[in-house]
Each structure stands twice: as structure tokens, then as C-alpha cells.
Coordinates of C-alpha atoms in Angstrom, one line a residue:
M1 CA -26.0 20.2 -21.0
T2 CA -24.0 17.0 -20.8
D3 CA -20.2 17.2 -19.8
K4 CA -18.2 16.1 -22.8
N5 CA -16.0 14.0 -20.7
T6 CA -18.9 11.9 -19.2
A7 CA -19.6 8.7 -20.8
P8 CA -23.3 7.9 -21.7
R9 CA -24.8 6.5 -18.7
A10 CA -27.0 3.2 -19.0
T11 CA -30.5 3.5 -17.5
A12 CA -33.0 1.1 -16.6
D13 CA -34.7 1.3 -19.9
S14 CA -31.6 0.9 -22.0
P15 CA -31.5 -1.8 -24.5
P16 CA -29.2 -4.9 -24.0
E17 CA -25.7 -4.5 -25.1
K18 CA -24.9 -8.1 -26.2
A19 CA -21.7 -7.0 -28.0
T20 CA -20.0 -6.0 -24.8
S21 CA -21.1 -8.3 -22.0
L22 CA -20.2 -11.8 -21.5
I23 CA -23.6 -13.1 -20.7
P24 CA -26.2 -12.1 -23.0
L25 CA -29.2 -11.0 -20.9
P26 CA -31.4 -7.8 -21.0
T27 CA -30.1 -5.0 -18.9
N28 CA -33.2 -5.0 -16.5
I29 CA -32.8 -8.8 -15.9
A30 CA -29.2 -8.5 -15.5
R31 CA -29.7 -5.8 -12.9
I32 CA -32.3 -7.8 -11.0
T33 CA -30.1 -10.9 -11.0
T34 CA -27.3 -8.8 -9.5
I35 CA -29.5 -7.4 -6.7
T36 CA -31.1 -10.6 -5.9
G37 CA -27.8 -12.4 -5.7
A38 CA -26.3 -9.6 -3.4
A39 CA -29.3 -9.9 -1.2
L40 CA -29.0 -13.6 -0.9
T41 CA -25.3 -13.3 -0.2
I42 CA -26.2 -11.0 2.7
L43 CA -28.7 -13.3 4.2
S44 CA -26.6 -16.3 3.8
T45 CA -24.1 -15.0 6.4
F46 CA -26.8 -15.2 9.0
L47 CA -26.9 -19.1 8.4
A48 CA -24.5 -21.6 9.7
W49 CA -21.6 -22.5 7.4
T50 CA -20.3 -25.4 9.3
W51 CA -21.4 -27.5 12.3
T52 CA -18.1 -27.5 14.3
T53 CA -16.2 -24.8 15.9
A54 CA -12.8 -26.3 15.0
F55 CA -12.6 -23.8 12.2
P56 CA -11.7 -20.5 13.7
G57 CA -14.4 -17.7 13.8
N58 CA -17.2 -19.9 15.0
L59 CA -19.3 -20.1 11.8
T60 CA -21.9 -22.4 13.5
V61 CA -24.3 -19.8 14.8
T62 CA -27.5 -19.1 13.0
G63 CA -28.7 -15.6 13.4
Y64 CA -25.7 -13.4 13.3
P65 CA -22.4 -13.7 11.2
G66 CA -18.9 -14.3 12.6
G67 CA -15.4 -14.5 11.3
L68 CA -15.1 -14.7 7.8
Q69 CA -18.8 -14.3 7.4
N70 CA -18.5 -10.7 8.2
I71 CA -16.2 -10.3 5.2
T72 CA -18.7 -11.8 2.9
L73 CA -21.3 -9.6 4.5
T74 CA -19.3 -6.6 3.8
G75 CA -18.8 -7.7 0.3
G76 CA -22.4 -8.4 -0.2
I77 CA -23.6 -4.9 1.1
L78 CA -21.1 -3.0 -1.0
T79 CA -22.2 -5.0 -4.2
L80 CA -25.7 -4.4 -3.4
L81 CA -25.3 -0.5 -2.9
H82 CA -23.3 -0.2 -6.3
A83 CA -25.8 -2.4 -8.2
L84 CA -28.6 -0.1 -6.9
T85 CA -27.0 3.0 -8.0
A86 CA -27.6 2.0 -11.7
Y87 CA -31.3 3.1 -10.9
R88 CA -29.8 6.6 -9.7
P89 CA -31.7 6.8 -6.3
R90 CA -31.1 9.7 -4.0
G91 CA -28.5 9.3 -1.5
L92 CA -26.5 6.8 -3.5
R93 CA -25.7 8.8 -6.7
W94 CA -22.3 9.9 -5.2
L95 CA -21.1 6.4 -5.0
T96 CA -20.5 5.9 -8.9
P97 CA -19.6 9.1 -10.6
A98 CA -17.7 7.3 -13.4
G99 CA -20.1 4.3 -13.9
T100 CA -21.9 1.5 -12.1
T101 CA -20.9 -1.8 -14.0
A102 CA -17.1 -2.0 -13.4
P103 CA -17.3 -1.5 -9.6
T104 CA -20.3 -3.8 -9.3
L105 CA -18.5 -6.4 -11.2
L106 CA -15.3 -6.0 -9.1
L107 CA -17.1 -6.2 -6.0
A108 CA -19.0 -9.2 -7.1
L109 CA -15.7 -10.9 -7.9
G110 CA -14.2 -10.0 -4.6
T111 CA -17.1 -11.4 -2.6
L112 CA -17.1 -14.5 -4.6
A113 CA -13.4 -15.1 -4.2
T114 CA -13.6 -14.4 -0.4
T115 CA -16.7 -16.8 0.0
W116 CA -15.3 -19.5 -2.0
Y117 CA -12.0 -19.2 -0.4
T118 CA -13.6 -19.5 2.9
L119 CA -15.5 -22.7 2.0
G120 CA -12.3 -24.1 0.5
A121 CA -10.5 -23.4 3.8
I122 CA -13.3 -25.1 5.8
S123 CA -13.2 -28.2 3.6
T124 CA -9.4 -28.4 3.5
Q125 CA -8.8 -27.9 7.3
L126 CA -11.8 -30.0 8.5
G127 CA -11.4 -32.9 6.0
G128 CA -14.0 -32.6 3.3
L129 CA -17.3 -31.1 2.0
A130 CA -19.2 -33.0 4.7
H131 CA -18.3 -30.3 7.2
L132 CA -20.2 -27.6 5.1
E133 CA -23.7 -26.8 6.4
P134 CA -26.6 -25.8 3.9
G135 CA -25.8 -22.0 4.6
A136 CA -22.3 -22.3 3.0
Y137 CA -24.1 -24.0 -0.2
V138 CA -26.4 -20.9 -0.2
A139 CA -23.5 -18.5 0.1
A140 CA -21.7 -20.2 -2.7
L141 CA -24.7 -20.2 -5.2
A142 CA -25.6 -16.6 -4.1
T143 CA -22.1 -15.3 -4.8
L144 CA -22.1 -17.0 -8.2
L145 CA -25.5 -15.6 -9.1
T146 CA -24.4 -12.1 -8.2
L147 CA -21.3 -12.5 -10.5
A148 CA -23.3 -13.9 -13.4
G149 CA -25.6 -10.9 -13.1
A150 CA -22.8 -8.6 -13.1
L151 CA -21.1 -10.1 -16.2
A152 CA -24.4 -9.5 -18.0
L153 CA -24.5 -5.7 -17.2
P154 CA -23.7 -3.2 -20.0
A155 CA -20.5 -1.7 -20.0
D156 CA -20.3 2.0 -18.7
R157 CA -18.3 2.9 -22.1
P158 CA -19.3 2.0 -25.6
Y159 CA -17.2 -0.5 -27.2
D160 CA -14.5 0.9 -29.2
D161 CA -14.1 -1.0 -32.5
R162 CA -10.9 0.7 -33.7
G163 CA -9.3 -2.7 -34.5
G164 CA -12.2 -3.6 -36.6
T165 CA -13.3 -6.6 -34.5
K166 CA -17.1 -6.9 -34.8
H167 CA -17.1 -9.9 -32.4
P168 CA -14.7 -9.2 -29.5
T169 CA -13.3 -12.2 -27.5
P170 CA -14.5 -13.0 -24.1
W171 CA -11.5 -11.8 -22.6
N172 CA -11.8 -8.4 -24.4
R173 CA -15.5 -8.3 -23.3
F174 CA -14.5 -8.8 -19.8
R175 CA -11.8 -6.2 -19.9
H176 CA -14.3 -3.7 -21.5
S177 CA -16.9 -4.4 -18.7
L178 CA -14.1 -3.1 -16.3
T179 CA -13.8 0.2 -18.4
T180 CA -15.5 3.3 -16.9
G181 CA -16.4 6.9 -18.3
R182 CA -14.8 9.9 -17.5
V183 CA -15.2 11.4 -13.9
P184 CA -17.4 14.4 -14.2
R185 CA -16.1 17.6 -12.5
P186 CA -17.8 17.6 -9.0
K187 CA -19.9 20.4 -7.9
E188 CA -18.0 22.9 -5.8
L189 CA -18.5 22.6 -2.1
P190 CA -17.7 24.7 0.9
T191 CA -14.3 24.3 2.2
W192 CA -15.6 22.9 5.5
A193 CA -17.5 20.1 3.4
D194 CA -14.3 19.2 1.8
I195 CA -12.4 19.1 5.0
L196 CA -15.2 16.7 6.3
I197 CA -14.9 14.5 3.4
I198 CA -11.2 14.1 3.7
A199 CA -11.5 13.5 7.4
A200 CA -14.2 10.8 6.7
A201 CA -12.1 9.2 4.2
Y202 CA -9.1 8.9 6.5
A203 CA -11.2 7.8 9.2
T204 CA -12.5 4.9 6.9
G205 CA -8.8 4.1 6.1
L206 CA -8.0 4.1 9.9
Y207 CA -10.9 1.6 10.6
A208 CA -9.9 -0.7 7.7
F209 CA -6.3 -0.7 8.5
T210 CA -7.2 -1.3 12.4
Y211 CA -9.5 -4.3 11.3
G212 CA -6.8 -5.8 9.1
I213 CA -3.9 -5.5 11.6
D214 CA -6.1 -6.9 14.5
T215 CA -7.3 -10.0 12.7
E216 CA -6.6 -13.0 14.9
Y217 CA -5.9 -15.7 12.6
G218 CA -4.5 -16.0 9.1
E219 CA -7.5 -17.1 7.2
L220 CA -9.5 -14.2 8.5
F221 CA -6.7 -12.0 7.2
V222 CA -6.6 -13.6 3.8
G223 CA -10.4 -13.1 3.3
Y224 CA -9.8 -9.6 4.3
L225 CA -6.9 -9.0 2.1
I226 CA -8.9 -10.4 -1.0
L227 CA -12.0 -8.3 -0.5
A228 CA -9.9 -5.1 0.2
C229 CA -8.0 -5.5 -2.9
F230 CA -11.2 -5.8 -5.1
T231 CA -12.9 -2.9 -3.1
I232 CA -10.0 -0.5 -3.7
A233 CA -10.0 -1.4 -7.3
A234 CA -13.9 -1.0 -7.3
L235 CA -13.5 2.6 -5.8
G236 CA -11.1 3.5 -8.4
R237 CA -13.3 2.3 -11.2
A238 CA -16.3 4.1 -9.6
G239 CA -14.2 7.4 -9.7
L240 CA -14.2 8.0 -5.9
T241 CA -10.5 7.7 -5.6
T242 CA -10.1 10.3 -8.4
R243 CA -12.5 12.7 -6.7
L244 CA -10.5 12.2 -3.3
S245 CA -7.4 13.0 -5.3
H246 CA -8.9 16.3 -6.3
L247 CA -9.8 17.2 -2.7
T248 CA -6.2 16.2 -1.4
A249 CA -4.5 18.3 -4.2
K250 CA -6.8 21.1 -3.4
H251 CA -6.1 21.0 0.3
R252 CA -2.8 19.3 0.4
N253 CA -1.6 20.5 3.7
I254 CA -5.0 19.5 5.5
A255 CA -4.8 16.1 3.8
L256 CA -1.4 15.5 5.2
A257 CA -2.3 16.7 8.5
A258 CA -5.6 14.5 8.5
A259 CA -3.5 11.5 7.5
F260 CA -1.1 11.9 10.4
I261 CA -4.0 12.6 12.9
A262 CA -5.6 9.4 11.8
A263 CA -2.2 7.4 12.1
A264 CA -1.7 8.9 15.6
C265 CA -5.0 7.8 16.7
F266 CA -4.1 4.1 16.0
P267 CA -2.7 3.3 19.5
L268 CA -5.7 4.6 21.0
T269 CA -7.6 1.7 19.4
Q270 CA -5.5 -1.1 20.8
T271 CA -5.9 -2.7 24.2
N272 CA -2.4 -4.1 24.3
D273 CA 1.0 -3.7 22.6
T274 CA 0.8 -6.8 20.3
Y275 CA -0.4 -5.1 17.3
T276 CA 1.2 -1.7 18.1
N277 CA 4.5 -3.3 17.9
L278 CA 3.7 -4.6 14.3
A279 CA 2.4 -1.1 13.4
A280 CA 5.9 0.5 14.8
S281 CA 7.7 -1.8 12.7
I282 CA 5.6 -1.1 9.6
L283 CA 6.2 2.5 10.1
I284 CA 10.1 2.1 10.3
F285 CA 9.8 -0.3 7.1
A286 CA 7.8 2.6 5.4
T287 CA 10.1 5.5 6.5
V288 CA 13.0 3.4 5.1
A289 CA 11.1 2.8 1.8
L290 CA 10.5 6.6 1.5
G291 CA 14.3 7.3 1.7
L292 CA 14.8 4.7 -1.0
N293 CA 12.0 6.5 -3.0
V294 CA 14.3 9.6 -3.2
V295 CA 17.1 7.4 -4.8
V296 CA 15.0 5.1 -7.0
G297 CA 11.6 7.1 -7.6
L298 CA 13.2 10.6 -8.0
A299 CA 16.6 10.2 -9.3
G300 CA 16.1 6.8 -10.8
L301 CA 19.1 5.2 -9.3
L302 CA 18.8 1.3 -8.8
D303 CA 20.2 0.6 -5.4
L304 CA 20.3 -2.9 -4.3
G305 CA 22.1 -2.5 -0.9
Y306 CA 20.0 0.4 0.7
V307 CA 19.2 -1.6 3.7
A308 CA 23.0 -1.2 4.8
F309 CA 22.3 2.6 5.4
L310 CA 19.5 1.4 7.8
G311 CA 22.1 -0.8 9.5
V312 CA 24.8 1.9 9.7
G313 CA 22.3 4.1 11.4
A314 CA 21.2 1.5 13.9
Y315 CA 24.7 0.3 14.6
A316 CA 25.9 4.0 15.3
A317 CA 22.9 4.6 17.5
A318 CA 23.4 1.4 19.4
L319 CA 27.3 2.2 20.1
V320 CA 26.4 5.5 21.5
S321 CA 23.0 4.9 23.5
G322 CA 24.5 3.2 26.5
S323 CA 24.4 -0.3 25.8
P324 CA 26.5 -2.2 28.3
E325 CA 27.7 -4.5 25.3
S326 CA 28.8 -1.4 23.4
A327 CA 32.7 -1.1 22.8
L328 CA 32.5 2.8 23.2
G329 CA 31.0 2.7 26.5
V330 CA 29.1 6.1 26.0
H331 CA 25.7 7.1 26.6
F332 CA 24.4 10.2 24.2
P333 CA 21.0 11.7 24.6
F334 CA 18.6 10.9 22.1
W335 CA 19.1 14.0 19.7
A336 CA 22.9 13.3 19.9
A337 CA 22.2 9.5 19.1
V338 CA 20.0 10.6 16.0
L339 CA 22.5 13.0 14.7
T340 CA 25.3 10.3 15.1
G341 CA 23.0 7.8 13.1
I342 CA 22.2 10.3 10.3
G343 CA 25.8 11.5 10.2
A344 CA 27.1 8.0 9.9
S345 CA 24.7 7.0 7.2
L346 CA 25.3 10.2 5.3
V347 CA 29.1 9.6 5.5
F348 CA 28.7 6.1 4.1
G349 CA 26.3 7.4 1.4
V350 CA 28.8 9.9 0.1
L351 CA 31.8 7.5 0.5
I352 CA 30.0 4.7 -1.4
G353 CA 28.4 7.1 -3.9
A354 CA 31.3 9.2 -4.9
P355 CA 33.3 6.4 -6.7
T356 CA 30.4 4.5 -8.0
L357 CA 27.6 6.8 -9.2
R358 CA 29.4 7.5 -12.6
L359 CA 28.1 4.0 -13.4
R360 CA 24.5 3.4 -14.7
G361 CA 21.8 0.9 -14.7
D362 CA 22.9 -2.8 -14.0
Y363 CA 26.5 -1.8 -13.2
L364 CA 25.4 0.6 -10.5
A365 CA 22.9 -2.0 -9.3
I366 CA 25.6 -4.7 -8.8
V367 CA 28.0 -2.2 -6.9
T368 CA 25.3 -1.3 -4.6
L369 CA 24.5 -5.0 -3.9
G370 CA 28.1 -5.6 -3.2
F371 CA 28.1 -2.7 -0.7
G372 CA 25.2 -4.1 1.1
E373 CA 27.0 -7.5 1.5
I374 CA 30.1 -6.0 2.5
F375 CA 28.5 -4.0 5.3
R376 CA 26.8 -7.3 6.7
I377 CA 29.9 -9.1 6.5
T378 CA 32.0 -6.5 8.1
M379 CA 29.7 -6.3 10.9
V380 CA 30.1 -9.9 11.6
N381 CA 33.9 -9.8 11.5
L382 CA 34.3 -6.9 14.0
N383 CA 34.1 -9.5 16.8
G384 CA 37.5 -9.2 18.4
T385 CA 38.6 -12.3 16.6
T386 CA 38.8 -11.6 13.0
G387 CA 38.7 -7.9 13.5
P388 CA 38.7 -5.1 16.2
D389 CA 35.9 -5.8 18.9
I390 CA 33.4 -3.2 18.0
T391 CA 30.1 -4.9 16.9
N392 CA 30.3 -8.3 18.9
G393 CA 30.2 -10.1 15.6
S394 CA 27.0 -12.2 14.9
M395 CA 25.8 -11.6 18.5
G396 CA 25.2 -7.9 17.7
I397 CA 24.9 -5.2 20.4
P398 CA 22.0 -6.1 22.7
N399 CA 20.4 -4.4 25.8
I400 CA 19.9 -1.1 24.2
P401 CA 18.2 1.1 26.8
D402 CA 14.8 2.6 26.4
L403 CA 14.7 6.3 25.6
E404 CA 13.9 9.1 27.8
I405 CA 13.1 12.5 26.2
L406 CA 12.3 15.5 28.4
G407 CA 11.3 13.2 31.2
F408 CA 9.2 11.0 29.2
E409 CA 10.2 7.4 29.7
F410 CA 9.4 5.3 26.6
G411 CA 9.7 2.1 28.3
K412 CA 6.8 2.7 30.7
T413 CA 3.0 2.7 30.1
H414 CA 1.3 6.2 29.9
D415 CA -2.2 7.4 29.8
I416 CA -3.2 9.5 26.8
L417 CA -6.9 10.7 26.8
G418 CA -7.7 7.9 29.3
V419 CA -6.1 5.2 27.3
P420 CA -3.0 3.3 28.4
I421 CA -0.2 3.5 25.7
G422 CA 2.5 0.9 26.2
R423 CA 6.1 0.8 25.4
F424 CA 5.5 0.1 21.7
G425 CA 2.9 2.7 21.6
N426 CA 5.4 5.4 22.7
Y427 CA 7.8 4.4 19.9
Y428 CA 4.9 4.1 17.4
L429 CA 4.3 7.8 18.1
L430 CA 8.0 8.7 18.0
M431 CA 8.4 6.9 14.9
L432 CA 5.3 8.7 13.4
L433 CA 7.1 12.0 14.2
A434 CA 10.1 10.7 12.3
T435 CA 7.9 9.6 9.4
A436 CA 6.3 13.1 9.3
V437 CA 9.9 14.7 9.0
V438 CA 10.9 12.3 6.3
V439 CA 7.6 13.1 4.3
L440 CA 8.3 16.6 4.8
V441 CA 11.9 16.3 3.5
F442 CA 10.7 14.3 0.5
R443 CA 7.9 16.5 -0.5
R444 CA 10.2 19.6 -0.2
A445 CA 13.0 18.1 -2.1
A446 CA 10.7 16.6 -4.9
E447 CA 8.8 20.1 -5.6
S448 CA 12.2 22.0 -5.4
R449 CA 14.4 22.9 -8.3
I450 CA 16.8 20.0 -7.3
G451 CA 13.9 17.6 -7.3
R452 CA 12.9 18.5 -10.9
A453 CA 16.5 18.1 -12.0
W454 CA 16.4 14.5 -10.4
V455 CA 13.4 13.7 -12.4
A456 CA 15.1 14.9 -15.6
I457 CA 18.0 12.7 -14.8
R458 CA 15.7 9.7 -14.2
E459 CA 13.8 10.1 -17.6
D460 CA 17.1 10.9 -19.6
E461 CA 20.5 11.4 -18.0
T462 CA 22.3 12.1 -21.3
A463 CA 19.6 14.8 -22.3
A464 CA 19.6 16.3 -18.8
T465 CA 23.4 16.6 -18.9
A466 CA 23.0 18.3 -22.3
M467 CA 20.9 20.9 -20.9
G468 CA 23.6 21.9 -18.2
I469 CA 22.5 19.7 -15.4
N470 CA 25.5 18.4 -13.2
A471 CA 24.1 14.8 -13.1
F472 CA 26.9 13.4 -10.8
R473 CA 26.7 16.0 -8.3
L474 CA 22.9 15.7 -8.1
K475 CA 22.9 11.9 -8.1
L476 CA 25.3 12.0 -5.0
L477 CA 23.1 14.4 -3.3
A478 CA 20.3 12.1 -3.9
F479 CA 22.3 9.2 -2.6
A480 CA 23.4 11.1 0.5
L481 CA 19.8 12.3 1.3
G482 CA 18.4 8.8 0.9
A483 CA 21.2 7.3 3.2
A484 CA 20.5 10.1 5.8
L485 CA 16.7 9.2 6.0
A486 CA 17.6 5.6 6.3
G487 CA 19.9 6.5 9.2
L488 CA 17.2 8.2 11.0
A489 CA 14.9 5.2 10.7
G490 CA 17.6 2.9 12.0
T491 CA 18.3 5.2 15.1
V492 CA 14.6 4.7 16.2
Q493 CA 14.8 0.8 15.2
A494 CA 17.7 0.1 17.4
H495 CA 15.8 1.4 20.3
V496 CA 12.6 -0.3 19.5
I497 CA 14.0 -3.8 19.1
T498 CA 16.7 -3.2 21.9
T499 CA 19.2 -5.2 19.7
T500 CA 21.3 -4.8 16.6
T501 CA 22.4 -8.0 14.6
P502 CA 24.1 -8.4 11.2
D503 CA 21.3 -10.7 10.0
S504 CA 18.7 -8.0 9.9
Y505 CA 20.2 -6.3 7.0
Q506 CA 20.4 -8.9 4.3
F507 CA 19.7 -8.4 0.6
A508 CA 16.8 -10.7 0.6
G509 CA 14.8 -12.8 3.1
T510 CA 11.4 -13.8 4.3
V511 CA 11.2 -11.1 6.9
P512 CA 11.5 -7.4 6.0
P513 CA 13.2 -5.0 6.1
N514 CA 15.7 -6.2 3.6
S515 CA 17.0 -4.5 0.2
A516 CA 14.6 -6.6 -2.1
F517 CA 11.5 -6.0 -0.1
L518 CA 12.4 -2.3 0.2
L519 CA 12.9 -2.0 -3.5
A520 CA 9.5 -3.9 -4.0
A521 CA 7.8 -1.5 -1.7
V522 CA 8.8 1.4 -3.6
I523 CA 8.0 -0.1 -7.2
L524 CA 4.7 -1.8 -6.2
G525 CA 3.6 1.2 -4.2
G526 CA 4.3 3.7 -6.9
M527 CA 7.7 5.6 -7.6
G528 CA 8.1 9.0 -6.8
T529 CA 4.8 9.3 -4.8
I530 CA 4.4 9.9 -1.1
S531 CA 1.8 7.4 -0.1
G532 CA 2.9 4.7 -2.7
P533 CA 5.8 3.5 -0.8
V534 CA 4.1 3.7 2.5
I535 CA 1.2 1.5 1.2
G536 CA 3.7 -0.8 -0.4
A537 CA 5.8 -1.1 2.9
A538 CA 2.6 -1.6 5.0
L539 CA 1.5 -4.6 2.7
L540 CA 4.9 -6.2 2.2
Y541 CA 5.4 -6.2 6.1
L542 CA 1.8 -7.0 7.2
I543 CA 1.3 -9.9 4.7
P544 CA 4.2 -12.2 5.9
N545 CA 3.4 -11.5 9.6
K546 CA -0.3 -12.5 9.2
M547 CA 0.2 -15.4 6.8
E548 CA 2.5 -17.4 9.0
F549 CA 0.4 -20.4 8.3
M550 CA 1.6 -20.3 4.7
Q551 CA 5.3 -19.6 5.6
D552 CA 6.6 -22.3 3.3
Y553 CA 5.0 -20.8 0.2
Q554 CA 5.6 -16.9 1.1
L555 CA 8.3 -16.4 -1.3
L556 CA 6.4 -18.1 -3.9
L557 CA 3.3 -16.3 -3.4
F558 CA 5.4 -13.0 -3.3
G559 CA 6.9 -13.7 -6.6
L560 CA 3.5 -14.5 -8.1
A561 CA 2.2 -11.3 -6.8
L562 CA 5.1 -9.4 -8.4
V563 CA 4.5 -11.0 -11.9
L564 CA 0.7 -10.1 -11.8
L565 CA 1.1 -6.6 -10.7
M566 CA 3.9 -6.0 -13.1
R567 CA 1.7 -7.4 -15.8
F568 CA -1.5 -5.6 -15.0
R569 CA -0.4 -2.4 -13.2
P570 CA 3.2 -1.7 -13.9
E571 CA 3.1 1.7 -12.7
G572 CA 2.3 0.7 -9.1
M573 CA -0.7 0.9 -6.8
V574 CA -0.4 4.7 -6.5
A575 CA 1.0 6.3 -9.6
D576 CA 1.3 9.7 -10.9
R577 CA -0.1 10.7 -14.5
R578 CA 3.2 10.5 -16.0
K579 CA 3.5 6.9 -15.2
Q580 CA 0.1 5.9 -16.1
L581 CA 0.7 7.8 -19.6
E582 CA 3.9 5.7 -20.1
F583 CA 2.3 2.2 -19.4
H584 CA -1.2 2.8 -20.7
E585 CA -3.2 4.3 -23.5
T586 CA -4.6 7.8 -22.8
D587 CA -8.2 6.8 -23.2
Q588 CA -7.8 4.1 -20.6
L589 CA -6.8 6.5 -17.8
D590 CA -9.2 7.6 -15.0
V591 CA -6.8 10.2 -13.4
P592 CA -7.5 13.8 -13.1
E593 CA -6.3 15.9 -15.7
Q594 CA -5.5 18.9 -13.7
G595 CA -3.0 18.6 -10.9
L596 CA -1.1 15.5 -9.8
P597 CA -2.4 13.3 -7.0
D598 CA -0.7 12.4 -3.8
G599 CA 2.2 14.8 -4.1
A600 CA 3.4 13.1 -7.2
V601 CA 6.2 14.4 -9.2
G602 CA 5.7 14.6 -12.9
V603 CA 7.6 17.2 -15.0
T604 CA 9.2 17.4 -18.3
K605 CA 13.1 17.6 -18.5
A606 CA 12.7 21.2 -19.7
E607 CA 11.1 22.2 -16.5
A608 CA 14.1 21.0 -14.6
G609 CA 16.5 23.8 -15.6
P610 CA 20.2 23.8 -15.1
A611 CA 21.3 22.9 -11.6

């Protein structure tokens, strides 16, 4: 018996579907063309693409790939594997439970984009096409052949002619090629097998993240980022992310534990502190984004000055942590400094929220934006000249000493499992514990009665108030909780960077964290979810750091990315079913119908109940 949610699967003997493919070719020829192009793409990476080593990565060697050729090689292998699944071979069937055409097309597009970007970068940096070797032209033609074959493949889902269009436009045909069938319910596996699959998924994610953060030059990172984006989209269209969501929802505690174990293993993969420092900063940014997710994602309050709470926590910790430049001249232990930073941010959250949270929408956003600027200007003026001598003005509070907790000195190198962990590795692990605390608080709050009331307020405050929910009190609670979580991150940040300056807490800038990037991380990642803001924060912090060669165009590209993502995926990269239902038609969704992925919160206002 065929599952009713499973789309009819094309086979090797299926007739050609000319109405739903951009290139009218018989199905068998289209598949052979795709497989041949992917195989040639793989072979092309073993040829020299340029004759000079002036381009980073040494693409001059024949016999083994290097640099950006490895990215093209990976894309070619993935495209070949997904193209072969159309023949349903044993051992590969699990790759495409929802269909084969859409993931194959996306991977072919990603491989083409990465390869042609590489050849364009070589020509631009070295001064013309004369610097390309024959292997580069083979790669260009092979990826183009692969894409042509993928565009001729029949769609995984029959064409929906509800609009009465017998001859769909090329754009509609292309969009239809990216649709997939429903993901059939997987066969039940033993618990140990589910755990192994979850562990393998997170281990793969750790490897991919480590490769991206360890890229040595900007061109390699851009190629990695292009292929990674298309690969993630392909895995979603193939149905693998949906099945992983089923497993993580089924074993949520095990999934969270596996995620943090994988993250804790990151310092063990590094030989120095260069990239561990970057990872620690990403964790700080992600933790603050999770705190903002309470305010924006759960309660629906648009806060444009949230970075000020991070600054309050950092300044409070800097004043009491024994810095010789501190006006207070005290040295609290770390636990007391943490409580001081959290308490100061909490108090400021209540003081700012109490008189302003009766406002809504744009008015609230303007008030919070003003608070963020007031905080920064106040820190500048507390310099002993225009105000009391507390913060040293624009010079900030430098020389914050390293932490020492239970005899463990964070400023020294320690061996863990035979691997030396430096200063930033120590702080990375500390920040990981802080992130675990924030995730636990967010998850418990979101699943509680108060969390359901926040969601009800977010969806319709008037209706929630009419149902008996005290909207003002709960909004103030969300504001205070979000501020406290930001203060926790600010306390650790002050010790990591050893100095606190007002310029670090602006509304917008080219370097995060700032309020604009924090809000973008929450919205782009996926409001109301746990992993969404973490992924968004990681991307928004990592991309500017790795693309320094495009520093003059970073904000332009950032704005373009915002426009494109809001146009094609307004619910964010990781979204719950509620958001997908809000922005897309029901028959376009590929999310599981039972449960909510990734700790997402999606309830009706009636479920919130009075609070």
C-alpha cells in the first residue's frame, strides 16, 4: 500500500514531463546527462585550474585538488549521489525520502555557482582569462552540463494546474522543479539507532562548522558559504532535515546534549587560539540573540536598543572584577560578578520597561532605540569632566583580569585529553556553559504557561487581554528576563576581551554585536526557536570576519541578503510550523505534521489561558 502523503516517484522508465521542466529532454537522457556532468566535475578538480600560485590555495597541481577545488569536488560528489538515487540503488535510498529532482537541481546550482565564482576570482585577481588552465574550462563546462541535465529532470510532484495555465512560464517551471513530495513516515528504529543518527548529524555539523571557521582566506570562505547554503536547502528538499526534526523532537533531551557535546569538542580540533577566539565571540553573540528572542520571538516586542543591556552587564562586571582602572576598586569573585551583571541589567530592564511597555509597535521601537543611544552617550560622559568619574569615558575600563574559578586559571593553557586548550578555549567552554543555561531558561520559559501567554500577546494583544491575560505585567517580565540573559553574556564578554568601551554597544555598525545585527540574527534565524537565533548569530558574526577583503561592500551585501531572504523565506532559516503556515500555502510545506521541530513554540491564543 502506498502512503497517501507520498508523491508518485519518477522511475527510470517514466515518460518525459515536458510541461514541468525547463529543458525538454526524455527523463533517461536528462538523468544520464546529470550523472555524466557530475562525474566530469569531479574529474576536473584533479586538473590544474591556473598556472600560477599567486591565487591562494595552489590550484596549479594536476593529480589532487586544493583550495576551492575541494569545494567543487564536494559539490560534484553530492550531486552525483543524489542523481543516482533516482535509480533507487541500495544504500542510497535514504538520501532522498521526499524526491530526487529538487535536491539534485539545488546541488547542481551550488556547484556551478562555486566553480564559476572561483574562475571569476582567478580572472579578476590575476588579470584576465589567460591565467586559466584547460582544467578550469573543463570544470566550467562540466558544471554547466550538470545543471542543464538537472533542469531537464521531471519534477517530484505533479504540476498543479489550479490556476488554469496549460503552459506555465519558465519561472513557474523552475519553481515547480524545486517542489517535493511529502516525506513518508520512516520505519521505526531502535532507540540506539536513533541516537547514533543524531550523533552522526551533529558530528557532521561540527566538521562543517570547523571547516568554515578554519578557512584561511576569504575566497575559500565565500565558496564554502555558497555551497553550504545550497546543500542545506537541498537536504531540506530531500526530506532529511524533516526526518532529523522528527528524531530530535522524539529525543529532545538527547539531541540537546549531543549538540552541546559537539560544541564542546570544537576547541579540541584547534591547534591555536586564533579561531577559538572567534568561536567564543560567536557564542557571546548567539547567547545575547537568544535573550532578545525572548523579547521579540516570544512576546513580540520590537526592541531596537537591546545591545545596551549587554553593555550594562559588561560595565557592571568590569567595575567589580578588580580592574585597576575601575572607580570602585573592588574585586568580586566570578559568581558575585555574574550576579552583579545580571542584577544590573535586570534593574535597567525593569526601569526602562515599566514606563514604556504600554506603547506598541513603532512607538515602542523608537523608545528602545533612544534608550540604547542614551546608554552609550551616558557611558561616554561619565569621564570625570562632563560627569562623575566612573567609566573613564570613551577610553572605557581596560585591564580586566582573567578569571580564576575553583583554582582553574582561565588565562593559562591547560591540557584536556592531551590537547592544549589556550585562554580563549577556556573562555569558550565557559561561554558554552552560559549558553546552555540560557537555552535551558528559554526552553522552560517558552513551554510554560507564561510562555504560551507571551505567544498569545505576540499574535494579538487585544484578544489576549480580552481573555484575561495581564499583558503589561507579562511584557515587563519578558523585558526583564531578556535583559538579565544579556547581562549574563555581558559579564563573560568583559573578561574575554579584557576591556569595555562605549563604542562596542551601538545601534548599527559593520562589526557585531550591535542592536541591528542582533535583531537580524533573530529574524533571519527564526523567531521563537532555539537553534534559529544561534545559527543566525553565527552567520552574521562569521561572515564579516571572513570577508574582510570585501569590507567596503559588507553592508551592501548584508542589505541585499536581507531583501532576498525576506522575499523567499520570510519565516527565517529555522521556522516553526506556525510561521510556515503564516507565510506559505499549506501544500508547499515540507514540515512534519506531528510535533514542532527544534523546541519551537506554536500555540493558539486559547491555549495560553489567563495569566
